[in-house]
Amino acid sequence: MNSKLPTFFDIKRYALHDGPNIRTTVFFKGCPLRCFWCHNPEGLDPSLEVVTVQERCIGCRECVGGCPEQALSWKGDAISRDESLCSLCLNCVEICPSLAHEAVGYQASIERIIGEIKKDLPFYDQSGGGVTFSGGEPLAQADYLIELLKRCGELEIHRSVDTSGYAETDRLLEVAAHTDLFLFDLKLMDSALHEKYTGVGNEQILQNLKVLSKSKATIRIRFPLVGTINDSVENVEAMGRFLSELGTIDDVDLLTYHDLAGAKYRKLQRPDLTDRAYTVTPDIVARTRQLLEQHGLTVHLER
Ligand code: SF4
Ligand code: SF4
């Protein structure tokens, strides 16, 4: 990997749920959290990765001889990769005739990403949309994020940042100086539960939200509603109280859990912590909405 280039895992065009109007969403790779319900496991690891989809392999063994690090071998009836030897050269990805090896993530210069964003300028002009930096966690690559935000500002493109809020406060404020809208995730108000289900406590996140709110940044809350984890009356009430006390936030996007990420976890050979039991019923969604609205918040149902 080139340490002088940022790492991404996707760019999504014509996104309708990542901020106002039509957006181009740029996904940074790497996140310090490990939420049980994460829908983008390919964005967790900050490194580039190579995965092998065994079902696609036709057993030609071209990749074994083509790997300069001898990281690949034929074991039993499948290709095996020794991760400790793999240098991520991507030769196997190029060589394989059946596309069984896949690169996860890529590095790109700021110039190249700006070039991609510029292709959608006519859509921003027509729809009032813009660009959204998401992830992973975009603030985990704050220097590159700030550079991209500045460049988009020069082009007069509306800029949103979708963040877990888990970042150094100083860096967050630097980012805020170049951001038109924050999409700020709020998950669990109890820190011990937050740590259990995301891997980190929530003190830094709540503190950052307070600071950001005082800075007069425009913030929209994203609440991923996950059954049995954060849909209790207690959690939703605590969230409503906290947000109404801030006094600067009106909008909450309620993102209801769906269990569509299992295939991604299997492909990446990662433990899949998502679960059908996390699906929320319409009654729970309605109750959550009502509880938040009682605190003066405007709730938008998403996905
Ligand atoms: S090159 Fe592709 S199809 Fe051939 S053995 Fe390797 S993974 Fe399988
Ligand atoms: S990415 Fe390169 S080093 Fe890694 S397994 Fe493929 S060919 Fe070998």
CSV table of C-alpha atoms and ligand atoms in Angstrom, one decimal:
chain,number,residue,atom,x,y,z
A,1,MET,CA,0.0,0.0,0.0
A,2,ASN,CA,1.1,3.5,-0.7
A,3,SER,CA,0.9,5.5,2.6
A,4,LYS,CA,0.7,8.8,0.6
A,5,LEU,CA,-2.7,7.9,-0.9
A,6,PRO,CA,-6.1,7.6,0.7
A,7,THR,CA,-8.0,4.3,0.6
A,8,PHE,CA,-11.6,3.9,-0.5
A,9,PHE,CA,-13.9,1.0,-1.2
A,10,ASP,CA,-16.5,2.5,-3.4
A,11,ILE,CA,-18.1,5.5,-5.1
A,12,LYS,CA,-21.9,5.4,-5.5
A,13,ARG,CA,-23.6,7.7,-8.0
A,14,TYR,CA,-27.2,8.9,-7.9
A,15,ALA,CA,-27.5,8.1,-4.2
A,16,LEU,CA,-30.8,9.2,-2.8
A,17,HIS,CA,-30.4,8.4,0.9
A,18,ASP,CA,-27.0,10.0,1.7
A,19,GLY,CA,-28.1,13.6,2.2
A,20,PRO,CA,-30.3,16.1,0.3
A,21,ASN,CA,-31.2,15.3,-3.3
A,22,ILE,CA,-29.0,13.4,-5.7
A,23,ARG,CA,-25.6,12.7,-4.2
A,24,THR,CA,-22.3,11.1,-5.2
A,25,THR,CA,-21.2,9.1,-2.2
A,26,VAL,CA,-17.5,8.5,-1.7
A,27,PHE,CA,-16.8,5.6,0.7
A,28,PHE,CA,-13.5,5.8,2.7
A,29,LYS,CA,-12.1,2.4,3.8
A,30,GLY,CA,-11.4,1.7,7.4
A,31,CYS,CA,-13.5,2.2,10.6
A,32,PRO,CA,-12.6,2.2,14.3
A,33,LEU,CA,-16.0,0.8,15.2
A,34,ARG,CA,-17.3,-2.8,14.8
A,35,CYS,CA,-21.0,-2.5,14.9
A,36,PHE,CA,-22.8,-5.8,15.1
A,37,TRP,CA,-25.2,-4.7,12.3
A,38,CYS,CA,-22.7,-3.2,9.9
A,39,HIS,CA,-23.9,-3.4,6.3
A,40,ASN,CA,-20.5,-2.5,4.8
A,41,PRO,CA,-18.0,-5.0,6.2
A,42,GLU,CA,-15.8,-4.3,3.2
A,43,GLY,CA,-15.3,-0.8,4.7
A,44,LEU,CA,-14.1,-2.0,8.1
A,45,ASP,CA,-10.4,-2.8,7.5
A,46,PRO,CA,-8.2,0.2,6.6
A,47,SER,CA,-6.0,-2.0,4.4
A,48,LEU,CA,-6.6,-3.2,0.9
A,49,GLU,CA,-7.8,-6.8,0.8
A,50,VAL,CA,-8.0,-9.6,-1.7
A,51,VAL,CA,-10.7,-12.2,-1.3
A,52,THR,CA,-11.3,-15.5,-3.2
A,53,VAL,CA,-14.8,-16.5,-4.1
A,54,GLN,CA,-14.2,-20.3,-4.2
A,55,GLU,CA,-17.5,-21.0,-6.0
A,56,ARG,CA,-16.1,-19.2,-9.1
A,57,CYS,CA,-12.9,-21.2,-9.2
A,58,ILE,CA,-12.5,-23.6,-12.1
A,59,GLY,CA,-9.3,-25.2,-10.7
A,60,CYS,CA,-7.0,-24.1,-13.5
A,61,ARG,CA,-4.3,-23.2,-10.9
A,62,GLU,CA,-2.9,-20.3,-13.1
A,63,CYS,CA,-2.8,-18.1,-10.0
A,64,VAL,CA,-0.6,-20.5,-8.0
A,65,GLY,CA,2.3,-20.1,-10.5
A,66,GLY,CA,1.5,-16.4,-11.0
A,67,CYS,CA,1.8,-15.3,-7.4
A,68,PRO,CA,5.3,-13.8,-6.9
A,69,GLU,CA,5.1,-14.4,-3.1
A,70,GLN,CA,4.1,-18.1,-3.2
A,71,ALA,CA,1.1,-17.0,-1.1
A,72,LEU,CA,-1.3,-19.2,-3.1
A,73,SER,CA,-1.5,-23.0,-3.0
A,74,TRP,CA,-4.0,-25.7,-4.0
A,75,LYS,CA,-5.2,-27.5,-0.9
A,76,GLY,CA,-7.7,-30.3,-1.1
A,77,ASP,CA,-10.0,-29.0,-3.8
A,78,ALA,CA,-9.7,-25.3,-3.3
A,79,ILE,CA,-7.3,-22.3,-3.6
A,80,SER,CA,-5.7,-21.3,-0.3
A,81,ARG,CA,-4.1,-17.9,0.4
A,82,ASP,CA,-1.5,-17.3,3.1
A,83,GLU,CA,-2.3,-13.8,4.2
A,84,SER,CA,1.1,-13.4,5.9
A,85,LEU,CA,2.8,-13.8,2.5
A,86,CYS,CA,0.4,-11.9,0.3
A,87,SER,CA,1.8,-8.5,-0.7
A,88,LEU,CA,-1.5,-7.3,-2.3
A,89,CYS,CA,0.2,-7.0,-5.7
A,90,LEU,CA,-3.2,-8.1,-7.3
A,91,ASN,CA,-1.5,-10.4,-9.9
A,92,CYS,CA,-4.0,-13.1,-9.0
A,93,VAL,CA,-6.9,-10.7,-9.6
A,94,GLU,CA,-5.5,-10.0,-13.1
A,95,ILE,CA,-4.6,-13.6,-13.9
A,96,CYS,CA,-7.7,-15.5,-12.9
A,97,PRO,CA,-9.9,-16.3,-15.9
A,98,SER,CA,-13.0,-16.8,-13.8
A,99,LEU,CA,-12.7,-13.6,-11.6
A,100,ALA,CA,-12.5,-15.7,-8.5
A,101,HIS,CA,-10.0,-13.4,-6.9
A,102,GLU,CA,-11.3,-9.9,-6.1
A,103,ALA,CA,-9.7,-6.8,-4.8
A,104,VAL,CA,-11.5,-5.1,-1.9
A,105,GLY,CA,-10.8,-1.4,-1.8
A,106,TYR,CA,-8.4,0.8,-3.8
A,107,GLN,CA,-6.1,3.7,-3.4
A,108,ALA,CA,-6.6,6.8,-5.5
A,109,SER,CA,-5.2,10.4,-5.6
A,110,ILE,CA,-7.3,13.3,-4.5
A,111,GLU,CA,-7.2,14.4,-8.2
A,112,ARG,CA,-8.7,11.2,-9.4
A,113,ILE,CA,-11.6,11.3,-6.8
A,114,ILE,CA,-12.3,14.9,-7.7
A,115,GLY,CA,-12.4,13.9,-11.4
A,116,GLU,CA,-15.0,11.3,-10.5
A,117,ILE,CA,-17.0,13.8,-8.5
A,118,LYS,CA,-16.9,16.4,-11.3
A,119,LYS,CA,-18.5,14.0,-13.7
A,120,ASP,CA,-21.8,14.4,-11.7
A,121,LEU,CA,-21.7,18.2,-11.6
A,122,PRO,CA,-24.8,18.5,-13.9
A,123,PHE,CA,-26.8,16.4,-11.5
A,124,TYR,CA,-25.9,18.5,-8.5
A,125,ASP,CA,-26.9,21.7,-10.5
A,126,GLN,CA,-30.2,20.2,-11.5
A,127,SER,CA,-31.2,18.5,-8.2
A,128,GLY,CA,-29.5,20.7,-5.6
A,129,GLY,CA,-27.5,17.6,-4.5
A,130,GLY,CA,-23.8,17.2,-3.9
A,131,VAL,CA,-21.2,14.9,-2.6
A,132,THR,CA,-21.3,12.8,0.6
A,133,PHE,CA,-18.1,11.4,2.2
A,134,SER,CA,-18.9,8.2,4.1
A,135,GLY,CA,-17.3,5.0,4.9
A,136,GLY,CA,-16.0,3.2,6.9
A,137,GLU,CA,-15.2,6.3,8.9
A,138,PRO,CA,-14.2,9.3,6.8
A,139,LEU,CA,-12.6,11.1,9.8
A,140,ALA,CA,-10.2,8.2,10.1
A,141,GLN,CA,-8.4,9.7,7.1
A,142,ALA,CA,-9.1,13.3,8.1
A,143,ASP,CA,-6.2,14.9,6.2
A,144,TYR,CA,-7.4,13.5,2.9
A,145,LEU,CA,-11.1,14.2,3.8
A,146,ILE,CA,-10.3,17.9,4.5
A,147,GLU,CA,-8.4,18.2,1.2
A,148,LEU,CA,-11.4,16.7,-0.7
A,149,LEU,CA,-13.8,19.0,1.1
A,150,LYS,CA,-11.8,22.0,0.3
A,151,ARG,CA,-11.6,21.1,-3.4
A,152,CYS,CA,-15.4,20.5,-3.5
A,153,GLY,CA,-15.9,23.9,-1.8
A,154,GLU,CA,-13.9,25.6,-4.5
A,155,LEU,CA,-16.2,23.9,-7.1
A,156,GLU,CA,-19.2,25.1,-5.0
A,157,ILE,CA,-20.5,21.6,-4.5
A,158,HIS,CA,-22.6,20.9,-1.4
A,159,ARG,CA,-20.6,18.7,1.0
A,160,SER,CA,-22.0,16.2,3.5
A,161,VAL,CA,-19.9,14.1,5.9
A,162,ASP,CA,-21.5,10.9,7.2
A,163,THR,CA,-19.7,10.0,10.5
A,164,SER,CA,-19.9,7.8,13.6
A,165,GLY,CA,-18.6,10.9,15.5
A,166,TYR,CA,-15.8,8.7,16.9
A,167,ALA,CA,-12.8,11.0,16.2
A,168,GLU,CA,-10.6,13.6,17.9
A,169,THR,CA,-12.6,16.7,18.6
A,170,ASP,CA,-10.0,19.0,17.1
A,171,ARG,CA,-10.0,17.1,13.8
A,172,LEU,CA,-13.8,17.1,13.7
A,173,LEU,CA,-13.9,20.9,14.1
A,174,GLU,CA,-11.3,21.2,11.3
A,175,VAL,CA,-13.6,19.1,9.1
A,176,ALA,CA,-16.6,21.1,10.2
A,177,ALA,CA,-15.0,24.3,8.8
A,178,HIS,CA,-15.4,22.8,5.3
A,179,THR,CA,-18.6,20.8,5.7
A,180,ASP,CA,-22.2,22.0,4.8
A,181,LEU,CA,-24.0,19.1,6.5
A,182,PHE,CA,-23.1,16.4,9.0
A,183,LEU,CA,-24.9,13.1,8.9
A,184,PHE,CA,-24.1,12.1,12.5
A,185,ASP,CA,-24.8,8.5,13.7
A,186,LEU,CA,-26.3,8.0,17.1
A,187,LYS,CA,-26.8,4.4,18.2
A,188,LEU,CA,-26.9,3.7,21.9
A,189,MET,CA,-27.0,6.1,24.8
A,190,ASP,CA,-25.7,3.7,27.4
A,191,SER,CA,-21.9,3.6,27.0
A,192,ALA,CA,-21.5,0.0,28.3
A,193,LEU,CA,-24.0,-1.2,25.7
A,194,HIS,CA,-22.4,1.0,23.1
A,195,GLU,CA,-19.1,-0.7,23.8
A,196,LYS,CA,-20.6,-4.1,23.7
A,197,TYR,CA,-22.2,-3.7,20.3
A,198,THR,CA,-19.8,-1.3,18.5
A,199,GLY,CA,-16.5,-2.0,20.2
A,200,VAL,CA,-16.1,1.5,21.7
A,201,GLY,CA,-17.8,3.5,24.4
A,202,ASN,CA,-19.9,6.6,23.5
A,203,GLU,CA,-18.4,9.3,25.6
A,204,GLN,CA,-16.3,10.8,22.9
A,205,ILE,CA,-19.1,10.6,20.4
A,206,LEU,CA,-21.6,12.4,22.6
A,207,GLN,CA,-19.0,15.0,23.6
A,208,ASN,CA,-18.3,15.6,19.9
A,209,LEU,CA,-21.9,16.0,19.1
A,210,LYS,CA,-22.3,18.6,21.9
A,211,VAL,CA,-19.2,20.5,20.6
A,212,LEU,CA,-20.4,20.3,17.0
A,213,SER,CA,-23.8,21.4,17.9
A,214,LYS,CA,-22.4,24.5,19.7
A,215,SER,CA,-20.2,25.3,16.7
A,216,LYS,CA,-23.5,25.9,14.7
A,217,ALA,CA,-22.7,23.1,12.3
A,218,THR,CA,-25.8,21.8,10.4
A,219,ILE,CA,-26.4,18.3,11.7
A,220,ARG,CA,-28.8,15.6,10.8
A,221,ILE,CA,-28.9,12.5,13.1
A,222,ARG,CA,-28.8,9.0,11.6
A,223,PHE,CA,-30.3,6.5,14.0
A,224,PRO,CA,-29.9,2.9,12.8
A,225,LEU,CA,-32.8,1.1,14.5
A,226,VAL,CA,-31.7,-2.4,15.4
A,227,GLY,CA,-34.2,-4.8,17.0
A,228,THR,CA,-33.2,-6.0,20.5
A,229,ILE,CA,-30.1,-3.8,20.5
A,230,ASN,CA,-31.2,-0.2,20.6
A,231,ASP,CA,-35.0,-0.2,20.1
A,232,SER,CA,-35.9,-0.1,23.8
A,233,VAL,CA,-38.1,2.8,25.1
A,234,GLU,CA,-35.3,3.6,27.5
A,235,ASN,CA,-32.7,4.1,24.8
A,236,VAL,CA,-35.0,6.0,22.5
A,237,GLU,CA,-36.2,8.3,25.3
A,238,ALA,CA,-32.6,9.0,26.4
A,239,MET,CA,-31.7,9.9,22.8
A,240,GLY,CA,-34.7,12.2,22.4
A,241,ARG,CA,-33.9,14.0,25.7
A,242,PHE,CA,-30.2,14.4,24.7
A,243,LEU,CA,-31.0,15.8,21.3
A,244,SER,CA,-33.7,18.2,22.5
A,245,GLU,CA,-31.4,19.5,25.2
A,246,LEU,CA,-28.8,20.3,22.5
A,247,GLY,CA,-31.5,22.6,21.0
A,248,THR,CA,-29.9,22.8,17.5
A,249,ILE,CA,-31.0,19.6,15.9
A,250,ASP,CA,-34.3,19.1,14.2
A,251,ASP,CA,-34.0,16.1,11.9
A,252,VAL,CA,-33.5,12.4,12.7
A,253,ASP,CA,-33.3,9.8,9.9
A,254,LEU,CA,-34.5,6.5,11.2
A,255,LEU,CA,-32.7,3.7,9.4
A,256,THR,CA,-34.4,0.4,10.0
A,257,TYR,CA,-32.2,-2.7,10.1
A,258,HIS,CA,-32.2,-5.1,7.2
A,259,ASP,CA,-30.3,-8.4,7.1
A,260,LEU,CA,-28.9,-8.2,3.5
A,261,ALA,CA,-25.2,-8.1,4.4
A,262,GLY,CA,-24.7,-11.8,5.1
A,263,ALA,CA,-23.4,-12.6,1.7
A,264,LYS,CA,-20.8,-9.8,2.0
A,265,TYR,CA,-19.5,-11.3,5.3
A,266,ARG,CA,-19.3,-14.7,3.7
A,267,LYS,CA,-17.4,-13.4,0.8
A,268,LEU,CA,-14.9,-11.6,3.0
A,269,GLN,CA,-14.7,-14.7,5.3
A,270,ARG,CA,-15.5,-12.5,8.3
A,271,PRO,CA,-17.7,-13.6,11.2
A,272,ASP,CA,-21.2,-12.4,10.4
A,273,LEU,CA,-22.7,-10.7,13.5
A,274,THR,CA,-25.8,-9.6,11.6
A,275,ASP,CA,-28.9,-11.5,12.6
A,276,ARG,CA,-32.5,-11.8,11.4
A,277,ALA,CA,-33.6,-11.2,15.0
A,278,TYR,CA,-32.5,-7.5,14.6
A,279,THR,CA,-35.3,-6.8,12.1
A,280,VAL,CA,-37.8,-4.3,13.6
A,281,THR,CA,-41.5,-4.6,13.3
A,282,PRO,CA,-43.6,-1.7,12.0
A,283,ASP,CA,-45.0,-1.3,15.5
A,284,ILE,CA,-41.5,-0.7,16.9
A,285,VAL,CA,-40.7,1.8,14.1
A,286,ALA,CA,-44.0,3.7,14.8
A,287,ARG,CA,-43.3,3.7,18.6
A,288,THR,CA,-39.7,5.0,18.1
A,289,ARG,CA,-40.9,7.7,15.8
A,290,GLN,CA,-43.6,8.8,18.2
A,291,LEU,CA,-41.1,8.9,21.1
A,292,LEU,CA,-38.7,11.0,19.2
A,293,GLU,CA,-41.4,13.3,17.9
A,294,GLN,CA,-42.5,13.9,21.5
A,295,HIS,CA,-39.1,15.6,22.0
A,296,GLY,CA,-39.8,18.0,19.2
A,297,LEU,CA,-37.7,16.1,16.6
A,298,THR,CA,-38.7,15.6,12.9
A,299,VAL,CA,-38.3,11.9,12.0
A,300,HIS,CA,-37.7,10.7,8.5
A,301,LEU,CA,-38.0,7.0,7.7
A,302,GLU,CA,-35.1,5.7,5.5
A,303,ARG,CA,-34.4,2.4,3.8
B,1,SF4,S1,-6.7,-18.7,-11.5
B,1,SF4,FE1,-8.8,-18.5,-10.7
B,1,SF4,S2,-9.8,-20.3,-11.5
B,1,SF4,FE2,-7.6,-20.7,-11.7
B,1,SF4,S3,-7.2,-21.8,-9.8
B,1,SF4,FE3,-6.7,-19.7,-9.4
B,1,SF4,S4,-8.6,-18.9,-8.5
B,1,SF4,FE4,-9.1,-20.9,-9.5
B,2,SF4,S1,-2.3,-10.4,-4.4
B,2,SF4,FE1,-0.3,-10.9,-5.3
B,2,SF4,S2,0.8,-11.7,-3.5
B,2,SF4,FE2,-1.3,-11.7,-2.9
B,2,SF4,S3,-2.0,-13.8,-3.4
B,2,SF4,FE3,-2.5,-12.5,-5.2
B,2,SF4,S4,-0.7,-12.7,-6.5
B,2,SF4,FE4,-0.1,-13.5,-4.5
